[in-house]
GROMACS .gro file of C-alpha atoms in nm:
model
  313
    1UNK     CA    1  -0.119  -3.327   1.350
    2UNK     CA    2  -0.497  -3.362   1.356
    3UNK     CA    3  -0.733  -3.192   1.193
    4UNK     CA    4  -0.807  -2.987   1.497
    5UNK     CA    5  -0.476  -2.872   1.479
    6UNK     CA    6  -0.519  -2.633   1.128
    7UNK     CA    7  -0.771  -2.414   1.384
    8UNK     CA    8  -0.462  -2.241   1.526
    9UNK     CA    9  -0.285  -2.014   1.245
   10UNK     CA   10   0.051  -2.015   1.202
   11UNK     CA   11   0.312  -1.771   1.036
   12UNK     CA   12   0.503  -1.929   0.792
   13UNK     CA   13   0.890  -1.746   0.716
   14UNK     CA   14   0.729  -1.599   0.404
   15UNK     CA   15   0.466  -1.434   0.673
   16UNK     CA   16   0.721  -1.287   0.895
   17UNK     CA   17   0.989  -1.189   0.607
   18UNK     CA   18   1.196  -0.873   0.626
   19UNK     CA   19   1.041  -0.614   0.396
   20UNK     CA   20   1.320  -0.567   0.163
   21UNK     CA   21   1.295  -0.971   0.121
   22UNK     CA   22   1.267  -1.072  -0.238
   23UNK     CA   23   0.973  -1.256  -0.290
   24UNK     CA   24   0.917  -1.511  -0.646
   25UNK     CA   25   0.580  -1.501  -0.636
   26UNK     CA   26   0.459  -1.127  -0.620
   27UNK     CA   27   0.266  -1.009  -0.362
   28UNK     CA   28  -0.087  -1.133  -0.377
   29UNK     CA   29  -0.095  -1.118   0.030
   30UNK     CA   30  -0.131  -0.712   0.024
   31UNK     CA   31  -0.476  -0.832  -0.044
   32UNK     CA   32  -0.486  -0.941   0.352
   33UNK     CA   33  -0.593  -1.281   0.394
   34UNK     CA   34  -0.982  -1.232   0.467
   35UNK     CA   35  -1.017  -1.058   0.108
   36UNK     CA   36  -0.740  -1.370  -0.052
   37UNK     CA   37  -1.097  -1.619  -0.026
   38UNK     CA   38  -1.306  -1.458  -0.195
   39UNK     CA   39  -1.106  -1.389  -0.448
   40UNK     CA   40  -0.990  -1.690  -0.538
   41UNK     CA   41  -1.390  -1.838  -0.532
   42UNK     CA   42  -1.423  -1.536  -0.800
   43UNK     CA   43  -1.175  -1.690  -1.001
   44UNK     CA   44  -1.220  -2.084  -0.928
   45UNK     CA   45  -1.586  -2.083  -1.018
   46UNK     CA   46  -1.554  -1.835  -1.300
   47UNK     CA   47  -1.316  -2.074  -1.443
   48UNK     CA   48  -1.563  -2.372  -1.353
   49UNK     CA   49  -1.842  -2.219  -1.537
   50UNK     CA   50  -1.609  -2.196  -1.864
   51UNK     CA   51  -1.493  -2.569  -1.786
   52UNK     CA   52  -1.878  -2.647  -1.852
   53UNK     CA   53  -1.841  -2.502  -2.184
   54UNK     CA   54  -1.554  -2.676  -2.298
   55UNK     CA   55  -1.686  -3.063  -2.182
   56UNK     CA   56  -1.882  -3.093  -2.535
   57UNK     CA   57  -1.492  -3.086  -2.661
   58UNK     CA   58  -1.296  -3.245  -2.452
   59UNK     CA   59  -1.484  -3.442  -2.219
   60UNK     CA   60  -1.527  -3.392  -1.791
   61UNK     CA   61  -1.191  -3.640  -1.735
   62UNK     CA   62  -1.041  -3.404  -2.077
   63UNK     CA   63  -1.095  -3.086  -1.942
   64UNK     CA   64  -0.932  -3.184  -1.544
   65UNK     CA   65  -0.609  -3.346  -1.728
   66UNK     CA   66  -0.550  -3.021  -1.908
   67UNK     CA   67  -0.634  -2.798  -1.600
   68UNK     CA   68  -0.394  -3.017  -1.430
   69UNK     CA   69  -0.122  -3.035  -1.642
   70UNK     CA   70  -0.131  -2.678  -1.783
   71UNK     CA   71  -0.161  -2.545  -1.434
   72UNK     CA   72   0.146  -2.773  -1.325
   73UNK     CA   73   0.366  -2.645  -1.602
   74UNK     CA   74   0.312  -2.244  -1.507
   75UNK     CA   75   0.338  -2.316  -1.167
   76UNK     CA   76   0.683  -2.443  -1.180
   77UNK     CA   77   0.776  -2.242  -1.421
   78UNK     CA   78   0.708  -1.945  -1.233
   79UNK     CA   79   0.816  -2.090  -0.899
   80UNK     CA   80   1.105  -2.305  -0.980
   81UNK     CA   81   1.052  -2.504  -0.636
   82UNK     CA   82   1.389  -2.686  -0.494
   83UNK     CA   83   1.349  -3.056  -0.491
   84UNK     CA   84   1.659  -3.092  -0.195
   85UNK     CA   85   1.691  -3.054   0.111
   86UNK     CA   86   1.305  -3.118   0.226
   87UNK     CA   87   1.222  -3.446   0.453
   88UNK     CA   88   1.011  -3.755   0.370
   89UNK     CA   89   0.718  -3.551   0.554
   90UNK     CA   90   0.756  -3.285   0.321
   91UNK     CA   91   0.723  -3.525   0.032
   92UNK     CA   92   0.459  -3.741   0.205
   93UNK     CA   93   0.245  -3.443   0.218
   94UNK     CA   94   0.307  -3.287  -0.120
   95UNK     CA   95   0.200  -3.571  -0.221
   96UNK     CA   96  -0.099  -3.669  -0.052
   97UNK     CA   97  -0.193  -3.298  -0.129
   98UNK     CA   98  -0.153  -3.359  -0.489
   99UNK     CA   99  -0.373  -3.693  -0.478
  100UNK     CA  100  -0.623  -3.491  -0.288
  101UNK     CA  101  -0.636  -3.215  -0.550
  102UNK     CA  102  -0.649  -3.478  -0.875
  103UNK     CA  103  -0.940  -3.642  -0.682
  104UNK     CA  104  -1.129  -3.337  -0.582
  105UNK     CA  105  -1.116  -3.214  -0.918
  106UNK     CA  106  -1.188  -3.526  -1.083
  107UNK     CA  107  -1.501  -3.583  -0.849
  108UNK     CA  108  -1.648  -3.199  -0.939
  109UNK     CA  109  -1.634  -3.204  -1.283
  110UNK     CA  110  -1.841  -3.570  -1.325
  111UNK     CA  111  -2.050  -3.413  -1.122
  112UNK     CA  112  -2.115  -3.093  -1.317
  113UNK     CA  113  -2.124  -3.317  -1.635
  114UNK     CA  114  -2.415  -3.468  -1.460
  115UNK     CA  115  -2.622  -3.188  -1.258
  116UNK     CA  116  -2.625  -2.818  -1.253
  117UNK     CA  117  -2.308  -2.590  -1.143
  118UNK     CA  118  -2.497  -2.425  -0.895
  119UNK     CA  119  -2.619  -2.747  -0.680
  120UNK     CA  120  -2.268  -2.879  -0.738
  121UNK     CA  121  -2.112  -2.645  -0.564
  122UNK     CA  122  -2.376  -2.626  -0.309
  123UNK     CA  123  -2.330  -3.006  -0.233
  124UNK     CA  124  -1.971  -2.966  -0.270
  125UNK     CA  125  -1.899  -2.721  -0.011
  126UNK     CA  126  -2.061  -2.915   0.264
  127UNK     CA  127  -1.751  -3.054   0.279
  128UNK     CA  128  -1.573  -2.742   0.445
  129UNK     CA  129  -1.874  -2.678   0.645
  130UNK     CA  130  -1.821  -3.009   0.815
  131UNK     CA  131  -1.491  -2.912   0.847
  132UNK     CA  132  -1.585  -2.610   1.018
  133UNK     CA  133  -1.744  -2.800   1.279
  134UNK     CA  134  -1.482  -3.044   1.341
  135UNK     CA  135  -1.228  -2.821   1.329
  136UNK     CA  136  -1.325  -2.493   1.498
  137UNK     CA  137  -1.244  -2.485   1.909
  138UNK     CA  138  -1.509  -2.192   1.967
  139UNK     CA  139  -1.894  -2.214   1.997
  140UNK     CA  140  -1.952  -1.892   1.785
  141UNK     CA  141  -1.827  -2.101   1.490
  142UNK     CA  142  -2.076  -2.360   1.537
  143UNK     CA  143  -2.364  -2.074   1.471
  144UNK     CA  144  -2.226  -1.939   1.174
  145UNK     CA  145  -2.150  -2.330   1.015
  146UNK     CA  146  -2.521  -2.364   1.083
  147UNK     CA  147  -2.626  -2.018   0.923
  148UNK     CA  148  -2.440  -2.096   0.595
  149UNK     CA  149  -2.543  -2.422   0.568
  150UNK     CA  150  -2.874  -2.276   0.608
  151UNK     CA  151  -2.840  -2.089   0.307
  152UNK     CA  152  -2.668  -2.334   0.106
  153UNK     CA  153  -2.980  -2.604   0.128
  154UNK     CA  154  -3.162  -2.278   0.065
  155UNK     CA  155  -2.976  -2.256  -0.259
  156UNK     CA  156  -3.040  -2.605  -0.366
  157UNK     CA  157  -3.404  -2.493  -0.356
  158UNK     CA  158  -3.501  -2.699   0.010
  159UNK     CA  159  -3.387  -3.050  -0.169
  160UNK     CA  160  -3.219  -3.188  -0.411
  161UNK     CA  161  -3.461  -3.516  -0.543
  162UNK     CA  162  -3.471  -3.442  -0.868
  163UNK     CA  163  -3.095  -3.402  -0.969
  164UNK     CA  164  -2.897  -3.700  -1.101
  165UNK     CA  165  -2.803  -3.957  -0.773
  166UNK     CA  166  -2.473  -4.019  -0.934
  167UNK     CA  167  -2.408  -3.635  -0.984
  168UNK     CA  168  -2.501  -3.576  -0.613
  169UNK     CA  169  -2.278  -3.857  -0.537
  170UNK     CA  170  -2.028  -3.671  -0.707
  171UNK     CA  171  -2.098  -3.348  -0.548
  172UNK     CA  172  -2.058  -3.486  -0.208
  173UNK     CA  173  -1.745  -3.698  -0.261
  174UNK     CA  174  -1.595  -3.356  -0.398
  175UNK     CA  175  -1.708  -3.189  -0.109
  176UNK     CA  176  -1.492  -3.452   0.137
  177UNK     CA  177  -1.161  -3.417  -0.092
  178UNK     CA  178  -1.259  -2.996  -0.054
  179UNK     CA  179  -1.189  -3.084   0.325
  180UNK     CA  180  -0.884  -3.233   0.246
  181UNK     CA  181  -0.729  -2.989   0.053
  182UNK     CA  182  -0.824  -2.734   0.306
  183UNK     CA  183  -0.609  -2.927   0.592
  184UNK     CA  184  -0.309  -3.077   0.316
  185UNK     CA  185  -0.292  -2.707   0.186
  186UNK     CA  186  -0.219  -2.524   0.483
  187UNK     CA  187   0.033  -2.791   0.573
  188UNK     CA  188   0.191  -2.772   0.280
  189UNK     CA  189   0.194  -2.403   0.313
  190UNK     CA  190   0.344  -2.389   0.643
  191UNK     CA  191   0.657  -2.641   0.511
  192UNK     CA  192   0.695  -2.526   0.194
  193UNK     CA  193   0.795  -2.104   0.133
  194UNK     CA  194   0.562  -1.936  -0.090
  195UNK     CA  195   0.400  -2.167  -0.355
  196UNK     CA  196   0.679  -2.403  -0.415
  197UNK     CA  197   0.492  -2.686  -0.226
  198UNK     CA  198   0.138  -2.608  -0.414
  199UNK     CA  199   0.385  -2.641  -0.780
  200UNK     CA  200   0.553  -2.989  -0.660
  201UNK     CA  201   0.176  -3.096  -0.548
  202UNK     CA  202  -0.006  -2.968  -0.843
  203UNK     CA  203   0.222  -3.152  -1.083
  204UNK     CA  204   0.174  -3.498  -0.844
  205UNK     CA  205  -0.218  -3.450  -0.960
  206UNK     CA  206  -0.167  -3.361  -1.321
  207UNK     CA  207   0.073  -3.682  -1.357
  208UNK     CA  208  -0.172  -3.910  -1.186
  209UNK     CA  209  -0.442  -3.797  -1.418
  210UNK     CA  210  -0.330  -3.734  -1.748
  211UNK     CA  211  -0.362  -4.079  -1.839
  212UNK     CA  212  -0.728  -4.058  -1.753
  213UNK     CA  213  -0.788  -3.768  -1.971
  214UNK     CA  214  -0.546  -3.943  -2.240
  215UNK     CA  215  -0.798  -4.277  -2.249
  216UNK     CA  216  -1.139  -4.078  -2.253
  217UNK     CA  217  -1.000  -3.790  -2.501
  218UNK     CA  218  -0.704  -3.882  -2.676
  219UNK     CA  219  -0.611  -3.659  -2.984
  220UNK     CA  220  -0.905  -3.414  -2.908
  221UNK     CA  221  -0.668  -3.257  -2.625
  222UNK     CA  222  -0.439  -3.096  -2.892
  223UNK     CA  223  -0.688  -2.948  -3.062
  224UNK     CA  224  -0.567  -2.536  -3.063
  225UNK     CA  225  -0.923  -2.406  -2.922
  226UNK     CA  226  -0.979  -2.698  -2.683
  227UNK     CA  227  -0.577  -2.626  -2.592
  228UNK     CA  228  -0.694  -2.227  -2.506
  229UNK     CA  229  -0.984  -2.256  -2.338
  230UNK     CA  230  -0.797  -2.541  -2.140
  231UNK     CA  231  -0.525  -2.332  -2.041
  232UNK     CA  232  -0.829  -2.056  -1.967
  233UNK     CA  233  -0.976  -2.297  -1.697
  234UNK     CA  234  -0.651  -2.420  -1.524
  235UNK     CA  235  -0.531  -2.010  -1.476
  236UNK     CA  236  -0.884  -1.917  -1.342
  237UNK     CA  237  -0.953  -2.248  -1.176
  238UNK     CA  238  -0.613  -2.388  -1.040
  239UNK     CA  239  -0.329  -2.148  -1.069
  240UNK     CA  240  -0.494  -1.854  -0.910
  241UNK     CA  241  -0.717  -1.944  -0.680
  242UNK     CA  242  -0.506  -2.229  -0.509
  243UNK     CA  243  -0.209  -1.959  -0.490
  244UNK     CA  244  -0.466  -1.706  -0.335
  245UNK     CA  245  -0.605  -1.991  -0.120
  246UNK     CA  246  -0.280  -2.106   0.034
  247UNK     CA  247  -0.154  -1.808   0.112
  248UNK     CA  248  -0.463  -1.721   0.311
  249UNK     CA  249  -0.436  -2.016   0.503
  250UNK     CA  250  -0.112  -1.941   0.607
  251UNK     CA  251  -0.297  -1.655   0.815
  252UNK     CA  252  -0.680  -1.804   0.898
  253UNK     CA  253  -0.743  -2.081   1.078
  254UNK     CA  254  -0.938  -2.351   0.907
  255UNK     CA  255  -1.217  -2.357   1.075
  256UNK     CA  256  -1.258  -1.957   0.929
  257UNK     CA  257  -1.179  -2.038   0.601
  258UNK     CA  258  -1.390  -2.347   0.545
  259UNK     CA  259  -1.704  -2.100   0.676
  260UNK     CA  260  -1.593  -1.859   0.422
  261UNK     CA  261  -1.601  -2.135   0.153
  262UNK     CA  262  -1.969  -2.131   0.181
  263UNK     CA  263  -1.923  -1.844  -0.087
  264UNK     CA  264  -1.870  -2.033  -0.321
  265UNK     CA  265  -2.228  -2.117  -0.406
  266UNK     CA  266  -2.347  -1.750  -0.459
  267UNK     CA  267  -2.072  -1.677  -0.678
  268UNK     CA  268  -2.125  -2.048  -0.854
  269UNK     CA  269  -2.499  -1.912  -0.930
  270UNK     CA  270  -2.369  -1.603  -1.051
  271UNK     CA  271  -2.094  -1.717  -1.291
  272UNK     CA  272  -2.398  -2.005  -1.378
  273UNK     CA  273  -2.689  -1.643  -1.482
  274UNK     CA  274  -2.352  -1.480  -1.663
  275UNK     CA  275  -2.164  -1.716  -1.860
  276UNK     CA  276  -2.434  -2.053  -1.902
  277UNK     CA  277  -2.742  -1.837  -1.833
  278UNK     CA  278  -2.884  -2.000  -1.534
  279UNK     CA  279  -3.142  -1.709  -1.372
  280UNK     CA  280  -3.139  -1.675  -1.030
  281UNK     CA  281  -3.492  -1.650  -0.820
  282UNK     CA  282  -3.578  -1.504  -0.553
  283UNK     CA  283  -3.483  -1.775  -0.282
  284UNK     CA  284  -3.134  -1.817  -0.400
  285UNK     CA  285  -3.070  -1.493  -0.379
  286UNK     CA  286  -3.229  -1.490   0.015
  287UNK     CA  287  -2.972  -1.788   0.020
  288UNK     CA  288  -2.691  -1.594  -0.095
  289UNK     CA  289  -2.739  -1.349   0.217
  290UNK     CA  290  -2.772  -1.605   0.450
  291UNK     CA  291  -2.400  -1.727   0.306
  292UNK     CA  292  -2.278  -1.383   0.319
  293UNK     CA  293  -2.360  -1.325   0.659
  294UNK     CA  294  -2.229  -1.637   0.706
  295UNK     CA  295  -1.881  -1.593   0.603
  296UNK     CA  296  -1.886  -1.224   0.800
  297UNK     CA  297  -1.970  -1.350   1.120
  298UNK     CA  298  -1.700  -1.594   1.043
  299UNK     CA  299  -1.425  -1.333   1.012
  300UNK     CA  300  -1.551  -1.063   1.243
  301UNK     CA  301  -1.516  -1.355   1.526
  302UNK     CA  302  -1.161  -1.415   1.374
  303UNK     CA  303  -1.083  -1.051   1.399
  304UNK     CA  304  -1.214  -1.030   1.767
  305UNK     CA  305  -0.994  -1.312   1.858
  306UNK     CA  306  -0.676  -1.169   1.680
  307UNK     CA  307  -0.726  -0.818   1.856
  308UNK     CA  308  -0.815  -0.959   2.210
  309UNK     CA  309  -0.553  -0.882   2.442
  310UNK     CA  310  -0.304  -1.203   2.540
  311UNK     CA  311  -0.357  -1.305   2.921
  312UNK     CA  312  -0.094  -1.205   3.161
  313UNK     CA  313   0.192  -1.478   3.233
   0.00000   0.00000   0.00000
């Protein structure tokens, strides 16, 4: 499948379930997959901007081992995936998922060690926007990629010169795995039911980099406060949002979704002003329309395309 192919949605048997059908993971979907993205980008950067506040203690490589691994151990836990009866494709992209999420973490959080949340994000999510482009089969999409990405250089105050080069560096090599994830987590989604592949993948990720966070932190991850406010991050950064987020791409194409993600910068800036007490001016909040209207162009096209009528065989 190519990365085209995420642009046309597809119902997993969790989608189309009978609705007496049990289901392990509650029902976060009665939130309808449009309002699933943004609520997940509430929770993921809220839980980024406490992640900032808990480096001092444990360290950028620290804090992503313990969102990892904490995140890992709820997840299957609460969904007590099967590990029979799935293919070598089904493993094959669990995995690569998981590398993709252990990488896209790692790269964010040396970058927000380095330069501010709020141009982090906004050089991170030019990785979706791309995406957007690649991805999306309709013109229309092409308009509201450019809008948001508008507003997100808007954010970054017209340039970004003066940050760190390595943080940018980063930023941007965050923003590519973002892309990733987007495409590995709606496959995943569509071959595993509810979040039993995003459990098998998360713990791939927090094996792979718990040694890292082992070398750089070593005893200072058992600390009881630094052990809290780890477990914190990983529910509001990992657990949550990725459930939210794969369960939304289950229903939106990719090319929708990776618009939406151009969210995440406005609600970056605002988790920045309320929890580390970064201000917002005037111009990023002009740049947080243009991402808003953005993102609802982006679903009203998806909604006009769901409701047109099917052409006659």
């Amino acid at each position: 499948m190519t990365t085209a192919d995420t642009s046309t949605p597809q119902l997993s048997s969790a989608a189309v379930a009978p609705a007496g059908a049990p289901r392990r993971f509650g029902s976060p979907g009665s939130l309808g997959p449009v309002g699933l993205v943004p609520a997940g980008g509430i929770s993921v950067q809220f839980g980024g901007a406490l992640a900032v506040t808990l480096m001092p203690r444990a360290g950028a490589l620290g804090v992503v081992a313990l969102r990892l691994l904490v995140a890992a151990v709820v997840l299957l836990v609460v969904c007590r995936p099967r590990l029979r009866g799935h293919s070598r494709t089904d493993w094959g992209t669990v995995v690569v998922f998981g590398v993709t999420m252990a990488a896209m973490n790692g790269l964010f959080y040396q970058a927000v060690d380095r330069i501010p949340l709020g141009p982090a994000v906004t050089l991170e999510v030019l990785g979706p926007l791309a995406l957007s482009v690649i991805a999306s089969r309709r013109a229309v999409n092409l308009v509201w990629a450019g809008l948001a990405l508008a507003g997100v250089f808007l954010l970054g105050g017209g340039g970004f010169g003066d940050l760190d080069p390595l943080g940018v560096a980063f930023a941007l090599g965050a923003g590519a795995m973002w892309a990733a994830y987007i495409v590995f987590s709606a496959r995943t989604g569509r071959r595993f039911p509810q979040a039993d592949g995003l459990a098998l993948a998360m713990a791939v990720g927090a094996l792979l980099f718990l040694p890292l966070g082992i070398a750089e932190s070593g005893a200072k991850l058992l600390d009881p406060v630094t052990l809290g406010l780890g477990a914190a991050v990983a529910l509001l950064s990992s657990v949550l949002p990725y459930t939210l987020e794969l369960l939304a791409l289950r229903r939106l194409p990719a090319s929708t979704f990776a618009v939406m993600m151009s969210l995440e910068p406005a609600i970056a800036a605002t988790a920045g002003f309320l929890i580390l007490g970064q201000a917002m001016s005037l111009t990023q909040a002009a740049a947080i329309a243009l991402v808003v209207a953005a993102s609802m162009g982006a679903v009203r096209t998806q909604i006009g395309r769901a409701k047109a009528p099917l052409p006659e065989a």
